[in-house]
Amino acid sequence: MARARALQCPFCENYLRAPIDINFKDLSFTGGICTCRAVYVLDESGRAMGEIFLDALAFVCKGDIDRSLQLDPDEYETVELDYDSHANTIGRRGSPAKISKLLFVRLKEPDKKKT
Ligand SMILES: [Zn+2]
C-alpha cells in the first residue's frame, strides 16, 4: 500500500517545496520547477487535468505555448501523483474528493530546437 511521503521529484528524487502561485508570461498556475528541469503543476480539485496538462507543457517549454502545442508525446515524460497540499506529501490514498493531483512533465531532450 502506498504511504504518504515527502514531496519528491519522480524523475530525480530531489525533495521539492510545496507548489506556489506562478505567473509566467501568459501562464498562471500553481506549481514549481525541479533542478532536473522537470516542472510540476498542481490540480487542486484533481479534476482539471486537461487544463493542467497544457499549463505544464507550456511551462516546460519556458512559456512558449506554440512550441508546447507542437510537442510529440515521445518528446516528454509525465508522471501524475496524488498530493496532500496540507502536509506537502504525496502518495496517500485518501478520499478521492479531497485529493489534489500533481502533474510532473519533463522534456526528454534538453532544448533541442527543430528548424
Ligand atoms: Zn527532478
PDB file of C-alpha atoms and ligand atoms in Angstrom:
ATOM      1  CA  MET A   1       0.000   0.000   0.000  1.00  0.00           C
ATOM      2  CA  ALA A   2       1.300   3.439  -0.883  1.00  0.00           C
ATOM      3  CA  ARG A   3       2.237   5.501   2.134  1.00  0.00           C
ATOM      4  CA  ALA A   4       2.410   9.254   2.351  1.00  0.00           C
ATOM      5  CA  ARG A   5       5.907  10.576   1.841  1.00  0.00           C
ATOM      6  CA  ALA A   6       7.569  13.918   1.372  1.00  0.00           C
ATOM      7  CA  LEU A   7       7.135  15.579  -1.995  1.00  0.00           C
ATOM      8  CA  GLN A   8       9.881  14.331  -4.279  1.00  0.00           C
ATOM      9  CA  CYS A   9      10.561  14.667  -7.967  1.00  0.00           C
ATOM     10  CA  PRO A  10       9.596  11.372  -9.660  1.00  0.00           C
ATOM     11  CA  PHE A  11      12.434  11.778 -12.159  1.00  0.00           C
ATOM     12  CA  CYS A  12      15.421  12.619  -9.970  1.00  0.00           C
ATOM     13  CA  GLU A  13      14.096  12.104  -6.404  1.00  0.00           C
ATOM     14  CA  ASN A  14      15.007  15.621  -5.393  1.00  0.00           C
ATOM     15  CA  TYR A  15      12.925  16.901  -2.476  1.00  0.00           C
ATOM     16  CA  LEU A  16      10.666  19.711  -3.651  1.00  0.00           C
ATOM     17  CA  ARG A  17       8.982  22.613  -1.956  1.00  0.00           C
ATOM     18  CA  ALA A  18       5.232  22.953  -1.997  1.00  0.00           C
ATOM     19  CA  PRO A  19       3.708  24.349  -5.210  1.00  0.00           C
ATOM     20  CA  ILE A  20       3.472  28.130  -5.322  1.00  0.00           C
ATOM     21  CA  ASP A  21       1.444  30.552  -7.413  1.00  0.00           C
ATOM     22  CA  ILE A  22       3.309  31.221 -10.632  1.00  0.00           C
ATOM     23  CA  ASN A  23       2.650  33.931 -13.170  1.00  0.00           C
ATOM     24  CA  PHE A  24       4.988  33.490 -16.085  1.00  0.00           C
ATOM     25  CA  LYS A  25       4.419  35.097 -19.468  1.00  0.00           C
ATOM     26  CA  ASP A  26       0.864  34.060 -20.452  1.00  0.00           C
ATOM     27  CA  LEU A  27       0.703  31.329 -17.842  1.00  0.00           C
ATOM     28  CA  SER A  28      -0.891  31.434 -14.439  1.00  0.00           C
ATOM     29  CA  PHE A  29      -0.969  28.340 -12.279  1.00  0.00           C
ATOM     30  CA  THR A  30       0.242  26.761  -9.069  1.00  0.00           C
ATOM     31  CA  GLY A  31       3.354  24.664  -9.314  1.00  0.00           C
ATOM     32  CA  GLY A  32       7.115  24.674  -9.380  1.00  0.00           C
ATOM     33  CA  ILE A  33      10.254  23.532 -11.091  1.00  0.00           C
ATOM     34  CA  CYS A  34      12.892  20.987 -10.188  1.00  0.00           C
ATOM     35  CA  THR A  35      16.648  21.229 -10.627  1.00  0.00           C
ATOM     36  CA  CYS A  36      16.428  18.422 -13.218  1.00  0.00           C
ATOM     37  CA  ARG A  37      14.264  20.747 -15.353  1.00  0.00           C
ATOM     38  CA  ALA A  38      11.071  18.855 -14.645  1.00  0.00           C
ATOM     39  CA  VAL A  39       8.111  21.084 -13.889  1.00  0.00           C
ATOM     40  CA  TYR A  40       5.094  20.334 -11.754  1.00  0.00           C
ATOM     41  CA  VAL A  41       1.632  21.802 -11.729  1.00  0.00           C
ATOM     42  CA  LEU A  42      -0.989  21.432  -9.042  1.00  0.00           C
ATOM     43  CA  ASP A  43      -4.559  20.458  -9.800  1.00  0.00           C
ATOM     44  CA  GLU A  44      -6.207  21.269  -6.515  1.00  0.00           C
ATOM     45  CA  SER A  45      -9.534  19.684  -7.365  1.00  0.00           C
ATOM     46  CA  GLY A  46      -7.956  16.670  -9.051  1.00  0.00           C
ATOM     47  CA  ARG A  47     -10.438  17.152 -11.864  1.00  0.00           C
ATOM     48  CA  ALA A  48      -8.896  19.653 -14.255  1.00  0.00           C
ATOM     49  CA  MET A  49      -6.068  17.548 -15.565  1.00  0.00           C
ATOM     50  CA  GLY A  50      -6.612  18.526 -19.210  1.00  0.00           C
ATOM     51  CA  GLU A  51      -6.101  22.191 -18.461  1.00  0.00           C
ATOM     52  CA  ILE A  52      -3.250  21.483 -16.054  1.00  0.00           C
ATOM     53  CA  PHE A  53      -1.582  19.371 -18.670  1.00  0.00           C
ATOM     54  CA  LEU A  54      -1.481  22.265 -21.153  1.00  0.00           C
ATOM     55  CA  ASP A  55      -0.109  24.593 -18.490  1.00  0.00           C
ATOM     56  CA  ALA A  56       2.592  22.090 -17.609  1.00  0.00           C
ATOM     57  CA  LEU A  57       3.599  21.613 -21.239  1.00  0.00           C
ATOM     58  CA  ALA A  58       3.761  25.354 -21.827  1.00  0.00           C
ATOM     59  CA  PHE A  59       5.788  25.861 -18.648  1.00  0.00           C
ATOM     60  CA  VAL A  60       8.263  23.125 -19.529  1.00  0.00           C
ATOM     61  CA  CYS A  61       8.724  24.982 -22.830  1.00  0.00           C
ATOM     62  CA  LYS A  62       9.547  28.140 -20.855  1.00  0.00           C
ATOM     63  CA  GLY A  63       6.215  29.746 -21.643  1.00  0.00           C
ATOM     64  CA  ASP A  64       6.379  29.077 -25.372  1.00  0.00           C
ATOM     65  CA  ILE A  65       2.811  27.913 -25.915  1.00  0.00           C
ATOM     66  CA  ASP A  66       3.215  27.477 -29.677  1.00  0.00           C
ATOM     67  CA  ARG A  67       6.108  25.128 -29.112  1.00  0.00           C
ATOM     68  CA  SER A  68       4.286  23.259 -26.360  1.00  0.00           C
ATOM     69  CA  LEU A  69       1.400  22.536 -28.727  1.00  0.00           C
ATOM     70  CA  GLN A  70       3.796  21.067 -31.255  1.00  0.00           C
ATOM     71  CA  LEU A  71       5.427  18.632 -28.872  1.00  0.00           C
ATOM     72  CA  ASP A  72       5.152  14.981 -29.751  1.00  0.00           C
ATOM     73  CA  PRO A  73       4.154  12.690 -26.901  1.00  0.00           C
ATOM     74  CA  ASP A  74       7.502  10.940 -27.209  1.00  0.00           C
ATOM     75  CA  GLU A  75       9.349  14.203 -26.556  1.00  0.00           C
ATOM     76  CA  TYR A  76       8.379  14.373 -22.901  1.00  0.00           C
ATOM     77  CA  GLU A  77       7.590  12.221 -19.906  1.00  0.00           C
ATOM     78  CA  THR A  78       4.756  12.797 -17.487  1.00  0.00           C
ATOM     79  CA  VAL A  79       4.005  11.480 -14.028  1.00  0.00           C
ATOM     80  CA  GLU A  80       0.817  12.094 -12.101  1.00  0.00           C
ATOM     81  CA  LEU A  81       0.835  11.896  -8.307  1.00  0.00           C
ATOM     82  CA  ASP A  82      -1.764  12.166  -5.595  1.00  0.00           C
ATOM     83  CA  TYR A  83      -0.858  15.136  -3.451  1.00  0.00           C
ATOM     84  CA  ASP A  84      -1.859  16.303   0.011  1.00  0.00           C
ATOM     85  CA  SER A  85      -1.440  20.067  -0.050  1.00  0.00           C
ATOM     86  CA  HIS A  86      -1.809  20.417   3.724  1.00  0.00           C
ATOM     87  CA  ALA A  87       1.021  18.076   4.598  1.00  0.00           C
ATOM     88  CA  ASN A  88       3.049  18.555   1.386  1.00  0.00           C
ATOM     89  CA  THR A  89       3.135  14.791   0.956  1.00  0.00           C
ATOM     90  CA  ILE A  90       2.481  12.511  -1.974  1.00  0.00           C
ATOM     91  CA  GLY A  91       1.112   9.033  -2.366  1.00  0.00           C
ATOM     92  CA  ARG A  92      -1.513   8.996   0.312  1.00  0.00           C
ATOM     93  CA  ARG A  93      -4.721   7.279  -0.637  1.00  0.00           C
ATOM     94  CA  GLY A  94      -7.481   9.252   0.958  1.00  0.00           C
ATOM     95  CA  SER A  95     -10.928  10.255  -0.027  1.00  0.00           C
ATOM     96  CA  PRO A  96     -10.753  10.922  -3.789  1.00  0.00           C
ATOM     97  CA  ALA A  97     -12.749  14.099  -3.338  1.00  0.00           C
ATOM     98  CA  LYS A  98     -10.033  15.574  -1.126  1.00  0.00           C
ATOM     99  CA  ILE A  99      -7.001  14.519  -3.085  1.00  0.00           C
ATOM    100  CA  SER A 100      -5.225  17.002  -5.276  1.00  0.00           C
ATOM    101  CA  LYS A 101      -3.101  15.927  -8.177  1.00  0.00           C
ATOM    102  CA  LEU A 102       0.378  16.974  -9.128  1.00  0.00           C
ATOM    103  CA  LEU A 103       1.384  16.588 -12.733  1.00  0.00           C
ATOM    104  CA  PHE A 104       5.098  16.387 -13.499  1.00  0.00           C
ATOM    105  CA  VAL A 105       6.427  16.937 -17.007  1.00  0.00           C
ATOM    106  CA  ARG A 106       9.991  16.698 -18.208  1.00  0.00           C
ATOM    107  CA  LEU A 107      11.342  17.065 -21.716  1.00  0.00           C
ATOM    108  CA  LYS A 108      13.463  14.135 -22.787  1.00  0.00           C
ATOM    109  CA  GLU A 109      15.835  16.168 -24.954  1.00  0.00           C
ATOM    110  CA  PRO A 110      17.040  19.425 -23.451  1.00  0.00           C
ATOM    111  CA  ASP A 111      16.005  22.284 -25.721  1.00  0.00           C
ATOM    112  CA  LYS A 112      16.598  20.564 -28.989  1.00  0.00           C
ATOM    113  CA  LYS A 113      15.368  23.128 -31.452  1.00  0.00           C
ATOM    114  CA  LYS A 114      13.623  21.930 -34.555  1.00  0.00           C
ATOM    115  CA  THR A 115      14.073  24.112 -37.577  1.00  0.00           C
TER     116      THR A 115
HETATM  117 ZN    ZN B   1      13.771  16.406 -10.635  1.00  0.00          ZN
END
